């Protein structure tokens, strides 16, 4: 916090009193927990009957290594799995692709085919565990691989629960793991909505993410404004594809960051819920209360972790987790203290989970709903964040919506300005970072990071060679041709003349190609053949 201003640049008063809430209508602005506009939370009882889902994010190296970590997390008490994929998988490349070789298994697990997905979830009953997958451009591909493995386990699709991130718009803004241009990418998102409505009804089809924009430097106001602007674009795309808003909106979910600025973070979450409820009701005519609820997952802020004095990150993460819980999150991942240095060790991952367990079981935060309701400071900050975020959403809409604003580079430029300002404040000492620009020590204690075997790329390439030698390659070619043919059709309502193709839905031929043991890279290449790849304007 710099000069008594919040991270979003809004003023913070030294003392708040009744005057801060003059004219405040609690019934209108807050409502009851679980009721419109959901300021106080999306469920009437929130954590008083059951705590949030403790969902720890993990994945590295081979599928077998990640599978062992998942079993360790389940034994430690985690209630949900969250899969991190390596960069080649996120970009739709197989591990033996030239562009992939130096990145295989580095920042997540390498998944090339159904063979790897089978190993990843070996011994994990998919009908009993909720799984989140941080995957975007090829989200439909990884979801279908998950469904195919569940079928092999004898688990019907209507019992599967979990989330795919599937938020391609924020990739163009902040993260960069896009493949295709925006228009066909949005078609794939809408097809996923339609597919899951019919086939995997309990699955959350998208996790619209502000987290990565925040990690790139977005302020809390920018984080929720750009996220909700993207969400409006997805809702429009789905409605234009022929879906009724109340048929898919209850399965939309969101993903936000939790910073150490606890009061502003609590206000941010409350403001986001209220904005979304009004948007869905007033702009899209949603009648189902579940369509108006902003349900979200939170991850503590990785960008605030430091490599210097890494144990101090335990304190940062605890504060961030408190902000998420007080803000009403539905699920939470707490970062490990060593993530600024390397992939988390087993001990660090266990401590991160224990942080959540202490908050849930040793504090009194789960005994009452929304304890900040009526706070002079928090209610005032909530109103100010809502007003600023709405103004920024309107600015995006005036440009023609999120996609048009992305093409103009608007969101990216705004975030970069915020990130630059933060960097200057840290470098100049105006923003204190303990252990970095204040309270430093001469020598940090030695730390042995978790290391990924550099030979993993060769091992994955050998697995792929065996797969291609053993499968029916003629069938794979036929299935990939079916996928290309349908991708050439215009939109999700394309008349294929083939009921099995799902009335133009790409996920049906995609699933059959994966069942035939086509690889992630091969199905993505088939779509690249038709749609091309996205190249940002500033790349020229």
XYZ file of C-alpha atoms in Angstrom, residues 27-396:
370
model
C -31.083 -4.876 2.090
C -30.339 -3.752 -1.468
C -26.527 -3.748 -1.411
C -25.985 -6.871 0.671
C -29.106 -9.018 0.809
C -28.922 -12.256 2.730
C -26.164 -14.866 2.256
C -27.145 -17.088 -0.653
C -29.586 -14.533 -2.075
C -29.359 -11.823 -4.758
C -27.066 -9.919 -5.193
C -24.896 -12.487 -3.351
C -22.592 -9.859 -1.824
C -22.418 -11.910 1.379
C -21.745 -15.237 -0.359
C -23.383 -17.620 -2.797
C -24.716 -20.067 -0.185
C -26.868 -19.339 2.886
C -24.656 -21.305 5.283
C -21.273 -20.856 3.546
C -18.615 -22.593 5.728
C -20.760 -23.152 8.823
C -21.669 -26.655 7.677
C -18.733 -27.491 5.402
C -15.482 -25.625 4.676
C -14.319 -24.641 1.226
C -12.735 -27.280 -1.012
C -9.000 -27.516 -0.369
C -7.729 -28.056 -3.888
C -3.946 -28.255 -4.189
C -2.423 -27.612 -7.620
C 0.197 -30.167 -8.648
C 1.778 -31.740 -11.678
C 5.347 -32.162 -12.869
C 7.557 -34.514 -14.830
C 5.905 -37.699 -16.004
C 2.357 -38.840 -15.404
C 3.692 -41.475 -13.003
C 5.550 -38.887 -10.868
C 2.484 -36.638 -10.690
C 0.287 -39.604 -9.836
C 2.470 -40.313 -6.792
C 2.126 -36.655 -5.668
C -1.681 -36.855 -6.049
C -1.815 -39.917 -3.836
C 0.315 -38.084 -1.238
C -2.054 -35.089 -1.305
C -5.133 -37.296 -0.962
C -3.546 -39.085 2.006
C -2.772 -35.654 3.555
C -6.455 -34.718 3.373
C -6.943 -32.710 0.173
C -10.518 -32.902 -1.110
C -9.829 -32.046 -4.730
C -7.061 -32.420 -7.273
C -5.797 -29.638 -9.517
C -3.655 -30.599 -12.486
C -0.761 -28.493 -13.769
C 0.269 -29.303 -17.345
C 3.637 -28.624 -18.950
C 3.984 -25.939 -21.613
C 3.994 -28.302 -24.620
C 0.674 -29.797 -23.477
C -0.755 -26.312 -22.881
C 0.303 -25.267 -26.395
C -0.998 -28.418 -28.077
C 2.386 -29.977 -28.922
C 3.530 -33.534 -28.326
C 6.654 -34.099 -26.251
C 8.666 -35.128 -29.319
C 7.924 -31.910 -31.236
C 10.967 -29.772 -31.944
C 9.483 -26.802 -30.064
C 8.733 -28.951 -27.021
C 11.930 -30.785 -26.252
C 13.473 -28.411 -23.682
C 10.174 -27.825 -21.837
C 8.810 -31.332 -21.316
C 7.615 -31.837 -17.729
C 9.137 -28.559 -16.501
C 6.168 -26.534 -15.189
C 3.633 -29.336 -15.097
C 2.939 -32.872 -16.187
C 3.462 -34.009 -19.793
C 0.289 -35.500 -21.317
C 0.579 -36.689 -24.909
C -2.229 -39.229 -25.203
C -4.795 -41.345 -23.402
C -1.898 -43.559 -22.300
C -0.463 -40.741 -20.156
C -3.864 -39.718 -18.798
C -4.492 -43.310 -17.743
C -1.229 -43.341 -15.761
C -1.900 -39.884 -14.276
C -5.098 -41.081 -12.588
C -4.120 -44.657 -11.868
C -5.659 -45.787 -8.587
C -7.711 -42.586 -8.216
C -11.488 -43.207 -8.428
C -12.682 -40.483 -10.786
C -16.272 -40.854 -9.652
C -15.302 -39.831 -6.121
C -12.735 -37.064 -6.594
C -13.245 -33.562 -8.003
C -10.544 -32.593 -10.482
C -9.607 -29.166 -11.785
C -7.430 -28.871 -14.876
C -5.526 -25.685 -15.667
C -5.688 -25.956 -19.432
C -7.037 -23.484 -21.967
C -6.466 -23.699 -25.729
C -6.649 -27.542 -25.733
C -9.070 -27.713 -22.759
C -11.624 -29.777 -24.681
C -8.908 -32.313 -25.557
C -7.819 -32.893 -21.953
C -11.433 -33.035 -20.730
C -12.234 -35.755 -23.264
C -9.131 -37.737 -22.276
C -10.333 -37.525 -18.658
C -13.784 -38.750 -19.684
C -12.290 -41.647 -21.664
C -10.213 -42.762 -18.663
C -13.319 -42.520 -16.462
C -15.161 -44.766 -18.932
C -12.349 -47.309 -18.603
C -12.842 -47.157 -14.822
C -16.557 -47.809 -15.307
C -17.516 -44.304 -14.116
C -20.444 -42.780 -16.044
C -19.931 -39.216 -17.271
C -22.819 -37.869 -15.208
C -20.861 -38.701 -12.037
C -17.759 -36.719 -13.011
C -17.181 -33.451 -11.155
C -14.505 -30.853 -11.684
C -13.476 -27.859 -13.742
C -11.504 -27.048 -16.858
C -10.089 -23.536 -17.046
C -10.975 -23.206 -20.765
C -10.535 -19.408 -20.561
C -8.844 -18.559 -23.832
C -9.446 -14.796 -23.806
C -7.161 -14.130 -20.848
C -4.415 -16.027 -22.722
C -4.410 -13.290 -25.365
C -4.296 -10.661 -22.590
C -1.758 -11.949 -20.085
C -0.583 -15.536 -20.265
C 0.205 -16.386 -23.885
C -0.696 -20.094 -24.161
C -3.105 -19.564 -27.044
C -3.117 -21.611 -30.257
C -5.955 -20.564 -32.543
C -7.421 -17.130 -33.406
C -10.194 -15.813 -31.131
C -13.232 -16.662 -33.291
C -12.619 -20.429 -33.667
C -11.371 -20.539 -30.086
C -14.711 -19.161 -28.891
C -16.485 -21.751 -31.045
C -14.556 -24.486 -29.239
C -15.520 -22.978 -25.876
C -19.204 -22.849 -26.850
C -19.056 -26.432 -28.155
C -17.635 -27.489 -24.787
C -20.558 -25.804 -23.017
C -23.029 -27.677 -25.227
C -21.212 -30.983 -24.925
C -21.028 -30.900 -21.141
C -24.684 -29.871 -20.844
C -25.598 -33.113 -22.613
C -22.796 -35.470 -21.585
C -21.046 -34.297 -18.362
C -23.729 -32.223 -16.609
C -21.905 -31.757 -13.274
C -18.727 -30.420 -14.869
C -17.779 -26.731 -14.603
C -17.144 -25.912 -18.243
C -15.001 -22.825 -17.730
C -13.063 -21.081 -14.977
C -12.922 -17.487 -16.135
C -9.656 -16.290 -14.755
C -8.409 -13.044 -13.325
C -5.559 -14.814 -11.565
C -3.101 -14.737 -14.452
C -3.878 -11.102 -15.231
C -3.184 -10.288 -11.585
C 0.082 -12.226 -11.725
C 1.016 -10.169 -14.801
C 0.456 -6.972 -12.820
C -3.279 -6.168 -12.914
C -4.705 -4.284 -9.950
C -7.692 -5.773 -8.078
C -10.062 -3.499 -10.015
C -8.489 -4.484 -13.348
C -8.533 -8.134 -12.322
C -12.286 -8.325 -11.776
C -13.210 -5.843 -14.538
C -11.298 -7.622 -17.302
C -12.393 -11.041 -16.014
C -16.078 -10.120 -16.019
C -15.742 -8.443 -19.430
C -14.311 -11.718 -20.757
C -17.156 -13.595 -19.080
C -19.696 -11.459 -20.916
C -18.012 -12.419 -24.209
C -18.301 -16.127 -23.396
C -21.955 -15.771 -22.440
C -22.671 -13.946 -25.716
C -20.878 -16.646 -27.718
C -22.869 -19.397 -26.028
C -26.191 -17.592 -26.483
C -25.381 -16.925 -30.148
C -24.654 -20.650 -30.623
C -28.252 -21.372 -29.610
C -27.949 -22.111 -25.889
C -30.400 -20.672 -23.384
C -28.499 -18.665 -20.772
C -29.944 -20.664 -17.866
C -28.902 -23.909 -19.563
C -25.167 -23.234 -19.204
C -24.606 -20.269 -16.848
C -24.983 -22.331 -13.629
C -21.810 -24.223 -14.635
C -19.692 -21.088 -15.148
C -17.019 -20.577 -12.521
C -14.281 -18.029 -11.898
C -10.664 -17.972 -10.696
C -9.123 -15.108 -8.755
C -5.935 -14.290 -6.871
C -5.621 -13.539 -3.160
C -2.970 -10.943 -2.303
C -1.594 -9.925 1.089
C -3.673 -6.700 1.039
C -6.399 -8.510 2.933
C -9.090 -5.805 3.273
C -9.032 -4.843 -0.396
C -9.098 -8.504 -1.422
C -12.179 -9.199 0.714
C -13.885 -6.140 -0.798
C -12.859 -7.236 -4.299
C -14.498 -10.642 -3.969
C -17.711 -9.139 -2.571
C -17.851 -6.513 -5.344
C -17.285 -9.128 -8.053
C -20.229 -11.201 -6.823
C -22.533 -8.198 -6.816
C -21.505 -6.990 -10.286
C -21.936 -10.445 -11.821
C -25.365 -10.970 -10.298
C -26.623 -7.711 -11.792
C -24.973 -8.350 -15.183
C -26.529 -11.794 -15.563
C -29.960 -10.661 -14.407
C -30.180 -7.320 -16.190
C -28.138 -7.828 -19.389
C -28.697 -11.515 -20.144
C -32.078 -12.106 -18.537
C -30.919 -15.014 -16.383
C -33.798 -16.246 -14.240
C -32.131 -19.147 -12.418
C -30.412 -17.864 -9.246
C -27.540 -20.271 -9.942
C -26.903 -18.393 -13.198
C -26.483 -15.192 -11.191
C -24.015 -16.645 -8.669
C -20.337 -15.918 -9.090
C -18.707 -19.094 -7.788
C -14.921 -18.931 -7.714
C -11.685 -20.715 -6.942
C -8.834 -18.769 -5.387
C -5.088 -19.261 -5.483
C -2.707 -17.312 -3.295
C -0.496 -14.817 -5.123
C 2.543 -16.507 -6.584
C 3.886 -13.163 -7.788
C 4.228 -12.004 -4.159
C 6.422 -14.951 -3.160
C 10.131 -14.231 -2.861
C 13.207 -16.348 -3.399
C 14.895 -14.393 -0.601
C 14.088 -15.752 2.877
C 11.557 -18.197 1.369
C 10.188 -19.277 4.774
C 8.611 -15.803 5.073
C 6.331 -16.908 2.236
C 4.531 -19.129 4.760
C 3.322 -15.961 6.477
C 2.357 -14.296 3.201
C 0.376 -17.347 2.098
C -1.475 -17.521 5.428
C -2.575 -13.874 5.090
C -3.599 -14.415 1.471
C -5.582 -17.517 2.415
C -7.405 -15.562 5.129
C -8.420 -12.992 2.517
C -9.826 -15.697 0.261
C -11.798 -17.316 3.075
C -13.130 -14.020 4.428
C -14.051 -13.128 0.844
C -16.159 -16.270 0.428
C -14.180 -18.503 -1.952
C -15.596 -21.902 -2.942
C -12.201 -23.578 -3.219
C -8.630 -22.613 -2.446
C -5.088 -23.496 -3.417
C -2.378 -22.266 -1.081
C 1.048 -21.876 -2.692
C 4.048 -23.642 -1.258
C 6.687 -21.425 0.329
C 9.392 -22.568 -2.103
C 7.548 -21.893 -5.381
C 9.564 -18.742 -6.116
C 12.582 -21.025 -6.418
C 11.403 -24.271 -7.980
C 8.622 -26.821 -8.103
C 7.366 -27.466 -4.550
C 8.929 -30.223 -2.506
C 6.660 -32.777 -0.840
C 7.182 -31.130 2.566
C 6.398 -27.639 1.240
C 3.225 -28.867 -0.489
C 2.084 -30.530 2.748
C 2.689 -27.319 4.752
C 0.637 -25.364 2.217
C -2.296 -27.719 2.734
C -1.851 -27.591 6.524
C -2.235 -23.794 6.335
C -5.766 -24.226 5.034
C -6.545 -26.956 7.543
C -5.495 -24.755 10.475
C -7.711 -21.904 9.241
C -10.658 -24.264 8.755
C -10.356 -26.270 11.964
C -8.471 -24.164 14.528
C -9.837 -20.663 13.877
C -13.433 -19.491 14.311
C -13.855 -18.240 10.731
C -16.111 -21.148 9.792
C -18.585 -20.479 12.606
C -20.376 -17.484 11.067
C -21.121 -16.236 7.543
C -19.454 -13.105 6.123
C -18.105 -11.617 9.380
C -17.132 -8.348 7.611
C -20.743 -7.548 6.651
C -21.579 -4.004 7.768
C -17.945 -3.041 8.349
C -17.519 0.657 7.665
C -14.172 0.044 5.960
C -14.982 -3.103 3.978
C -18.421 -1.975 2.774
C -16.986 1.367 1.691
C -14.115 -0.329 -0.153
C -16.539 -2.801 -1.758
C -18.641 0.046 -3.155
C -15.583 1.894 -4.483
C -14.158 -1.212 -6.167
C -17.537 -1.979 -7.728
C -17.844 1.550 -9.129
C -14.316 1.524 -10.580
C -14.684 -1.979 -12.033
C -18.014 -1.146 -13.665
C -16.453 1.919 -15.302
C -13.628 -0.226 -16.715
C -16.082 -2.881 -17.986
C -18.024 -0.105 -19.721
C -14.795 1.088 -21.332
C -14.199 -2.405 -22.750
